[in-house]
Short mmCIF file of C-alpha atoms (C1' of nucleotides) in Angstrom, two decimals:
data_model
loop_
_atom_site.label_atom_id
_atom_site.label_comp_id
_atom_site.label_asym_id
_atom_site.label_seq_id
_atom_site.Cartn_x
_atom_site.Cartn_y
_atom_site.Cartn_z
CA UNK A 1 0.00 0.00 0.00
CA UNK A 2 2.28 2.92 1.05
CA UNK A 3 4.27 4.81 -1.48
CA UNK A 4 7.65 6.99 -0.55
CA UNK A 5 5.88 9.45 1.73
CA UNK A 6 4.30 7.11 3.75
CA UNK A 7 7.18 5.18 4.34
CA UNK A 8 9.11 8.18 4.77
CA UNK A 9 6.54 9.35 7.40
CA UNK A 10 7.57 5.79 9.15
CA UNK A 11 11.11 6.57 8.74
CA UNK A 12 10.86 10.06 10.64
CA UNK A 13 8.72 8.81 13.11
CA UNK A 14 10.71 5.58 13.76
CA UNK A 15 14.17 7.50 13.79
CA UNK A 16 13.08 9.63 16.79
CA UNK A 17 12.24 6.36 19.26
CA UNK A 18 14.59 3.62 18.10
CA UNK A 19 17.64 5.08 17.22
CA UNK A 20 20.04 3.79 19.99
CA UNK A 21 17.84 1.44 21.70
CA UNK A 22 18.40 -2.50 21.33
CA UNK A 23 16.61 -5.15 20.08
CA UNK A 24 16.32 -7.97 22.63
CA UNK A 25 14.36 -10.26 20.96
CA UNK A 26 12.62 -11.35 18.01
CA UNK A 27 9.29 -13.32 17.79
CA UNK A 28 8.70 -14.63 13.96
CA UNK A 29 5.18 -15.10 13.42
CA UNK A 30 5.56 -15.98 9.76
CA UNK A 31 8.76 -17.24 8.27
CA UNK A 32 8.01 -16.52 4.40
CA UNK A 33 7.23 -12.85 5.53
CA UNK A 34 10.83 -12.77 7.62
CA UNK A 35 13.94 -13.92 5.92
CA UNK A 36 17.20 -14.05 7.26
CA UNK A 37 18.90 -14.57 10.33
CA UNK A 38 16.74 -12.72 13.21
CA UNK A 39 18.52 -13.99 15.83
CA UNK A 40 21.60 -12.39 14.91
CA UNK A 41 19.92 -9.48 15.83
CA UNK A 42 19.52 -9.91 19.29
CA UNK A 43 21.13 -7.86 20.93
CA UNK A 44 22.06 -5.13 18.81
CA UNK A 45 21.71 -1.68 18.80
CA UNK A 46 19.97 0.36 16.64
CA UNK A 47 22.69 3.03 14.26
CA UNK A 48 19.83 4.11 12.12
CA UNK A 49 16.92 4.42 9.71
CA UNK A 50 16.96 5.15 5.72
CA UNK A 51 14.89 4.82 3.25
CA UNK A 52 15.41 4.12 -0.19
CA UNK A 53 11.90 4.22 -2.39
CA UNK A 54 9.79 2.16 -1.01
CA UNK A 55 12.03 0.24 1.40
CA UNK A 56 12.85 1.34 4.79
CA UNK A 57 16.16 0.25 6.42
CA UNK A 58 17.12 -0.11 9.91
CA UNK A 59 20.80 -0.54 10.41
CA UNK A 60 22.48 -2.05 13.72
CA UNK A 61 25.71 -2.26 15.20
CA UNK A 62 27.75 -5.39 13.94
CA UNK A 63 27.32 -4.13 10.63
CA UNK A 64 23.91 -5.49 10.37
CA UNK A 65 20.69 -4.21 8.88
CA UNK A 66 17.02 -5.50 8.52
CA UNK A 67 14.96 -3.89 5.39
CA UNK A 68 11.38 -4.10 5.06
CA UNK A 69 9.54 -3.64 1.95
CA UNK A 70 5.50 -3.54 2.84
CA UNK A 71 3.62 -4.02 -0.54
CA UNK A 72 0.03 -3.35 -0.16
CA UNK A 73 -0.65 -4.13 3.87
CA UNK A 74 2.29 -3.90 5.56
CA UNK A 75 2.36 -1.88 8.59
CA UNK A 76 4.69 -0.92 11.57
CA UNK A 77 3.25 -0.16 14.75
CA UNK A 78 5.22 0.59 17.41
CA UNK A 79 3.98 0.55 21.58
CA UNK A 80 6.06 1.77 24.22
CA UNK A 81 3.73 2.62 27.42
CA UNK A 82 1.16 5.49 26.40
CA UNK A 83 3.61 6.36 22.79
CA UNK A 84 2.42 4.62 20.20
CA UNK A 85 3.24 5.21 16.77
CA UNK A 86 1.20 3.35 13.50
CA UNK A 87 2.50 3.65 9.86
CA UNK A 88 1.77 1.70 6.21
CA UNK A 89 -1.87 0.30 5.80
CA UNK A 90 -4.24 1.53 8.01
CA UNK A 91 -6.44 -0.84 9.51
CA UNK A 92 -8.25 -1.24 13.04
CA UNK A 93 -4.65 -2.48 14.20
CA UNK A 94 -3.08 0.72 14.45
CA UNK A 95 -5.09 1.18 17.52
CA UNK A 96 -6.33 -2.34 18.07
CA UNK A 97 -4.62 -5.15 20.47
CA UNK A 98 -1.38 -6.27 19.47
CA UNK A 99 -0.29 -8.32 18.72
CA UNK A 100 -3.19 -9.40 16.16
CA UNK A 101 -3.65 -12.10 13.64
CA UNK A 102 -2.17 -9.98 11.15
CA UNK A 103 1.17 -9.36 13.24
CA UNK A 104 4.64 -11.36 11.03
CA UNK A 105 6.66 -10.34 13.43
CA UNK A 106 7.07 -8.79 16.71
CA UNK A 107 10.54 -6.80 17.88
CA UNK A 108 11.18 -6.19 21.86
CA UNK A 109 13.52 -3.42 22.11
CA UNK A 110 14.88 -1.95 25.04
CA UNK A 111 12.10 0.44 25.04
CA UNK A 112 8.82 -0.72 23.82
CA UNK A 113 7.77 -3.17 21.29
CA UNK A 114 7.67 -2.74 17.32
CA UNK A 115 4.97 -4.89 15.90
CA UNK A 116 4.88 -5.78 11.75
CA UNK A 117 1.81 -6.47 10.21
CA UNK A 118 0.90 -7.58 7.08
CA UNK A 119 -2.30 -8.67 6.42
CA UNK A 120 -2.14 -9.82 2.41
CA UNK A 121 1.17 -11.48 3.04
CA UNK A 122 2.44 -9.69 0.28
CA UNK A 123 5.62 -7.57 2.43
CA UNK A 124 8.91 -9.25 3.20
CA UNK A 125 11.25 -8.33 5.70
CA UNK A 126 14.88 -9.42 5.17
CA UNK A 127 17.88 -9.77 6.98
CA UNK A 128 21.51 -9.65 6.74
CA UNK A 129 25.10 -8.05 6.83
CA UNK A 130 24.46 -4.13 6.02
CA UNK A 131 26.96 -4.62 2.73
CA UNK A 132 24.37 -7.54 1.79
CA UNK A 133 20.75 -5.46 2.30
CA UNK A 134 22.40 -2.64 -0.13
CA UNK A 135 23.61 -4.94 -2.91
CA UNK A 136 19.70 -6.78 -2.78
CA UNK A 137 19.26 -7.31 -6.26
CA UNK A 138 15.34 -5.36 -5.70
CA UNK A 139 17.44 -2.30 -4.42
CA UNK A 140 20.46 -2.39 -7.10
CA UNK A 141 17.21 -2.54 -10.22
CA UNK A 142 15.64 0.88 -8.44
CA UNK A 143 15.59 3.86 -10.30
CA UNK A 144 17.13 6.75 -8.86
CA UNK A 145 14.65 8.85 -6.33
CA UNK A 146 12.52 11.64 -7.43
CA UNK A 147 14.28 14.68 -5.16
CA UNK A 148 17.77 13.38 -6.58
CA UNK A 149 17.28 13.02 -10.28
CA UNK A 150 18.21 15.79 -13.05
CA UNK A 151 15.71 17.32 -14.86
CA UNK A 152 18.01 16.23 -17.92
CA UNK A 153 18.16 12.42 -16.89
CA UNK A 154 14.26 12.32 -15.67
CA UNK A 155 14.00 13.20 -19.33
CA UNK A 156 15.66 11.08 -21.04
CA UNK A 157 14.90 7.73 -18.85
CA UNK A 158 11.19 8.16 -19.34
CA UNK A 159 11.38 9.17 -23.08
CA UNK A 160 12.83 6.03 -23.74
CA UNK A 161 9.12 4.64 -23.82
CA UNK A 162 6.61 4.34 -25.73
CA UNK A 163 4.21 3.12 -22.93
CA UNK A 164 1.93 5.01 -21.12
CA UNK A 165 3.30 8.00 -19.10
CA UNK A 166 1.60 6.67 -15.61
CA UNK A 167 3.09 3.46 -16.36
CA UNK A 168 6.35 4.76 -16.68
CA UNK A 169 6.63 6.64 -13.76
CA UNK A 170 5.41 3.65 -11.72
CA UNK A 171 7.75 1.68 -13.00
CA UNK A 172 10.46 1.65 -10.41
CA UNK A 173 13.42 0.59 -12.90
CA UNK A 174 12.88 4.55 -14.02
CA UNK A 175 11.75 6.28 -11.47
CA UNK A 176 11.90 5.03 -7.54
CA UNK A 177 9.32 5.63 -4.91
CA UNK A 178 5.96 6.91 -7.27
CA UNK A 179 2.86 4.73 -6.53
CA UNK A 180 -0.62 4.53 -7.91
CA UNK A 181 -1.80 7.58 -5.68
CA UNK A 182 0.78 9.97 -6.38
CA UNK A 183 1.28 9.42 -10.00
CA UNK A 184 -2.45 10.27 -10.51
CA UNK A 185 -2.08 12.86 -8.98
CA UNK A 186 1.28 14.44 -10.36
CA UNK A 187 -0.13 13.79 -14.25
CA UNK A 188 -3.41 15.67 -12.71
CA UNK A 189 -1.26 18.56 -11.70
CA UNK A 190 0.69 18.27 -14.79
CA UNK A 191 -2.18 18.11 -16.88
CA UNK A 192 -0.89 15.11 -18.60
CA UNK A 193 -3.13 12.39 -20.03
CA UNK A 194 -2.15 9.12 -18.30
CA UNK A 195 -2.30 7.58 -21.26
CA UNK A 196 -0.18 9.47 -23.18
CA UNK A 197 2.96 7.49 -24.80
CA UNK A 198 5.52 8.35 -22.77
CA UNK A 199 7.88 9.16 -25.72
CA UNK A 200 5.51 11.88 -27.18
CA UNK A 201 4.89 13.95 -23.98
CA UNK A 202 7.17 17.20 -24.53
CA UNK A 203 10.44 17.59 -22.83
CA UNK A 204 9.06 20.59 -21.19
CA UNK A 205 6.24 18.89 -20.09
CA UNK A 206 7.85 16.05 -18.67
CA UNK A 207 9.77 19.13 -16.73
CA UNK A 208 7.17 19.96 -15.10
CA UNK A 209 5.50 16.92 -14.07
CA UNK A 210 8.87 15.95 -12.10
CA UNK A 211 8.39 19.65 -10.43
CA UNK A 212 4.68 18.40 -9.89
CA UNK A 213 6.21 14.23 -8.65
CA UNK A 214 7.77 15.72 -6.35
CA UNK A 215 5.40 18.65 -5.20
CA UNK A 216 2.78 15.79 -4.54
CA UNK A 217 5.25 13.81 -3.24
CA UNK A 218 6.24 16.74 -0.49
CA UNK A 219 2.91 17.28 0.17
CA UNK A 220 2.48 13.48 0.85
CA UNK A 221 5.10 13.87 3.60
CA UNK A 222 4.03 17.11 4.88
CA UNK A 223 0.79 15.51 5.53
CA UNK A 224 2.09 12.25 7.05
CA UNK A 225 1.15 10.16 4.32
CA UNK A 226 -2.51 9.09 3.28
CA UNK A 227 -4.74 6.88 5.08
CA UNK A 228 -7.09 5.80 2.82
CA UNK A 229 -10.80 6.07 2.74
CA UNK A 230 -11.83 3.18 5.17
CA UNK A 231 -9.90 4.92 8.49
CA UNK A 232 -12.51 6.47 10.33
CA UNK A 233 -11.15 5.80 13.66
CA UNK A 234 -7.77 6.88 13.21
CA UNK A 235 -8.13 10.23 12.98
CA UNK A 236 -9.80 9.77 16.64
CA UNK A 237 -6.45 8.43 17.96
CA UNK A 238 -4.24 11.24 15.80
CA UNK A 239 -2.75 8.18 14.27
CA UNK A 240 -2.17 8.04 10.53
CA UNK A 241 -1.72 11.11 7.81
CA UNK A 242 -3.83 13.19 5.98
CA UNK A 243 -2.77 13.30 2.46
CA UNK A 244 -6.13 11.66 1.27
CA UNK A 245 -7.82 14.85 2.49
CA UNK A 246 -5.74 16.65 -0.59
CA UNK A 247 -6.19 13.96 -2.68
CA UNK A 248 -6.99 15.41 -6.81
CA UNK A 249 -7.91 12.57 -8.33
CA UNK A 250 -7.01 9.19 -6.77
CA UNK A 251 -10.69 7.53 -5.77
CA UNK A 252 -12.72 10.56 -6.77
CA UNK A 253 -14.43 8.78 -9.97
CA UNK A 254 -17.44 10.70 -11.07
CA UNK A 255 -16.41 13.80 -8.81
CA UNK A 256 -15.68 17.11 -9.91
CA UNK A 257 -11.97 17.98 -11.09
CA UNK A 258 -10.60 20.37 -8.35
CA UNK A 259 -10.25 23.07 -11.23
CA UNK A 260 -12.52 22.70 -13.77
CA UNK A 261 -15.38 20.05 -12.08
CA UNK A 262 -15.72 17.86 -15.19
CA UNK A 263 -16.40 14.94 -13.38
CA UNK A 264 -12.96 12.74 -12.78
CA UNK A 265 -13.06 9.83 -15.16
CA UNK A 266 -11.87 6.12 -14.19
CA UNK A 267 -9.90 3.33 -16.80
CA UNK A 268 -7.74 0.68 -16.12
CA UNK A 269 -4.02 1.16 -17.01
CA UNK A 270 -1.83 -1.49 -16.77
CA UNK A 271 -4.14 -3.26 -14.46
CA UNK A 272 -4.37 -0.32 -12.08
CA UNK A 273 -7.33 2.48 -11.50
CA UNK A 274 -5.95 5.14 -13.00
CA UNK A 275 -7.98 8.21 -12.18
CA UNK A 276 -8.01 12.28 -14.49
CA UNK A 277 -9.98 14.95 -15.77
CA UNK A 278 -10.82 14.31 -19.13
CA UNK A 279 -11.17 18.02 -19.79
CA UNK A 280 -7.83 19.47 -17.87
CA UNK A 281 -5.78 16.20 -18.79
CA UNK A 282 -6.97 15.47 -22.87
"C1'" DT B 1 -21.90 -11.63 -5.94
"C1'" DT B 2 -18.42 -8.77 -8.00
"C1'" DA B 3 -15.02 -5.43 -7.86
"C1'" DA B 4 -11.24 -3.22 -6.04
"C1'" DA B 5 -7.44 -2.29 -2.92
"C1'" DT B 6 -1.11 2.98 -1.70
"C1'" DG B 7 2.92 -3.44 -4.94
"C1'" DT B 8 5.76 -6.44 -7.55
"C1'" DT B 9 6.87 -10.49 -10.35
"C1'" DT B 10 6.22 -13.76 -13.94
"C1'" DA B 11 4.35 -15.94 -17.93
"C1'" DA B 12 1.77 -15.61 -21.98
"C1'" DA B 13 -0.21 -13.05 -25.65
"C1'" DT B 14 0.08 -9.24 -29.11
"C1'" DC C 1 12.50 -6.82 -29.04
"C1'" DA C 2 8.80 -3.75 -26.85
"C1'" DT C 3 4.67 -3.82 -24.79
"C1'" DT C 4 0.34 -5.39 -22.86
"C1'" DT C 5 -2.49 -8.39 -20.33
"C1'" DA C 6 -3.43 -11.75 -16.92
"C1'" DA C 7 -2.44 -14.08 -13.18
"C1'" DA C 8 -0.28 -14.82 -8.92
"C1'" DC C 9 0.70 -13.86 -3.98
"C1'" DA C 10 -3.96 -13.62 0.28
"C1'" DT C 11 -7.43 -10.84 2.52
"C1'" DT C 12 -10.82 -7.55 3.41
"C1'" DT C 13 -14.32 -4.44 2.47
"C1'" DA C 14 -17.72 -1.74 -0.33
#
DNA sequence: TTAAATGTTTAAAT
DNA sequence: CATTTAAACATTTA
């Protein structure tokens, strides 16, 4: 489910409570989800957090590090007395029990407990020597990151294609960290037909919607991420973000555009809802 | 009952 | 070869 600002939401949020603590034990609830060696990570300390697209990182002393990658469900809750801190797919276990059926695997740190759930079994969280998480093969295909890439080379990687322009900026072999969400949203802004061959969308244009990527994208992480529709009560509990509140076109079929209210039009691209204004975006 | 869901991979069809 | 489509992973909710 989450895209680059709601993992990067995690990552903030994360970095400020676990940074220095240890991890005393693991509890694996479901071995496909965790690969790896957990017990070597008993023990160590926390260094640090990154995140790299859609992957966070946490790196530990004894040069090891533990990546998580949490596809459409994964989440990351984290309990420590009265603190508790939910990010990735919102469901009633941000501020349900835990652990809950849906809980992979549970982390005891020094300080409070971090709890990983994944409901659709789709995540993965793998472990290893730090110099073998940054050579994983899924990391080493990414595309570089929207805030880092030229202008120039943003260009010329997604020109390359003749298939649609959402599909290409999904694809994370060009472009790292863009999801369903924001790339609606960014070819809304852009007023770019989704559609649109990739190849035949201006230079210029294609300009601007990397301004507009990554003015979503900030916007995203200014918010705290979205939360999707079905969250009622975690707005109750100030858990979650907000970025569906500022949503342009993502789930708004048959709404009015934001700047011309021509109702927002649905198709299927590449298997995905895509979601524009047929007007704004022809 | 059917459709769809913030992701990615793989095989098969065009 | 480039691209598209479908299916797969498994589950929930509208």
């Amino acid at each position: 489910m989450p895209e680059l600002p709601e993992i990067e939401t995690v990552k903030l949020q994360l970095q400020k409570v676990l940074t220095g603590l240890t991890l005393q034990k693991i509890e694996v609830r479901n071995y496909p989800t965790v690969q790896g060696n957990a017990k070597s990570l008993e023990g160590q300390q926390v260094i640090g957090i990154r995140r790299r697209a859609k992957v966070l990182i946490i790196d530990f002393t004894s040069h090891l590090s533990m990546a998580f990658h949490f596809k459409m469900t994964g989440q990351l809750i984290y309990v420590n007395g009265d603190v508790r801190i939910a990010g990735g797919h919102p469901t009633e276990d941000f501020v349900g029990q835990l652990p809950s059926v849906h809980t992979r695997a549970i982390f005891e740190f020094s300080q409070g407990m971090l709890y990983f759930n994944d409901q659709r079994l789709f995540g993965w969280v793998k472990i290893g020597k730090t110099e073998d998480i940054n050579e994983l093969k899924f990391l080493q295909n990414l595309g570089p990151e929207p805030f880092d890439v030229s202008p120039a080379d943003f260009v010329v990687r997604v020109s390359k294609s003749r298939r649609p322009i959402k599909v290409v900026i999904m694809d994370q072999e060009v472009l790292s960290g863009v999801g369903n969400i924001y790339a609606n949203d960014a070819l809304w802004e852009a007023e770019i037909n989704p559609k649109t061959p990739a190849a035949q969308v201006p230079a210029a244009k294609l300009e601007v919607l990397l301004e507009k990527i990554k003015l979503v994208l900030t916007e995203g992480i200014k918010y705290g991420g979205a939360t999707a529709a079905d969250a009622k009560y975690i707005d109750l509990h100030g858990l979650g973000g907000h970025y569906q509140d500022h949503f342009r076109t993502y789930d708004r079929t048959g709404k009015p555009c934001l700047r011309c209210k021509t109702p927002i039009t649905r198709i299927e691209l590449a298997g995905r809802g895509t979601y524009f204004c047929s007007q704004c975006q022809p």
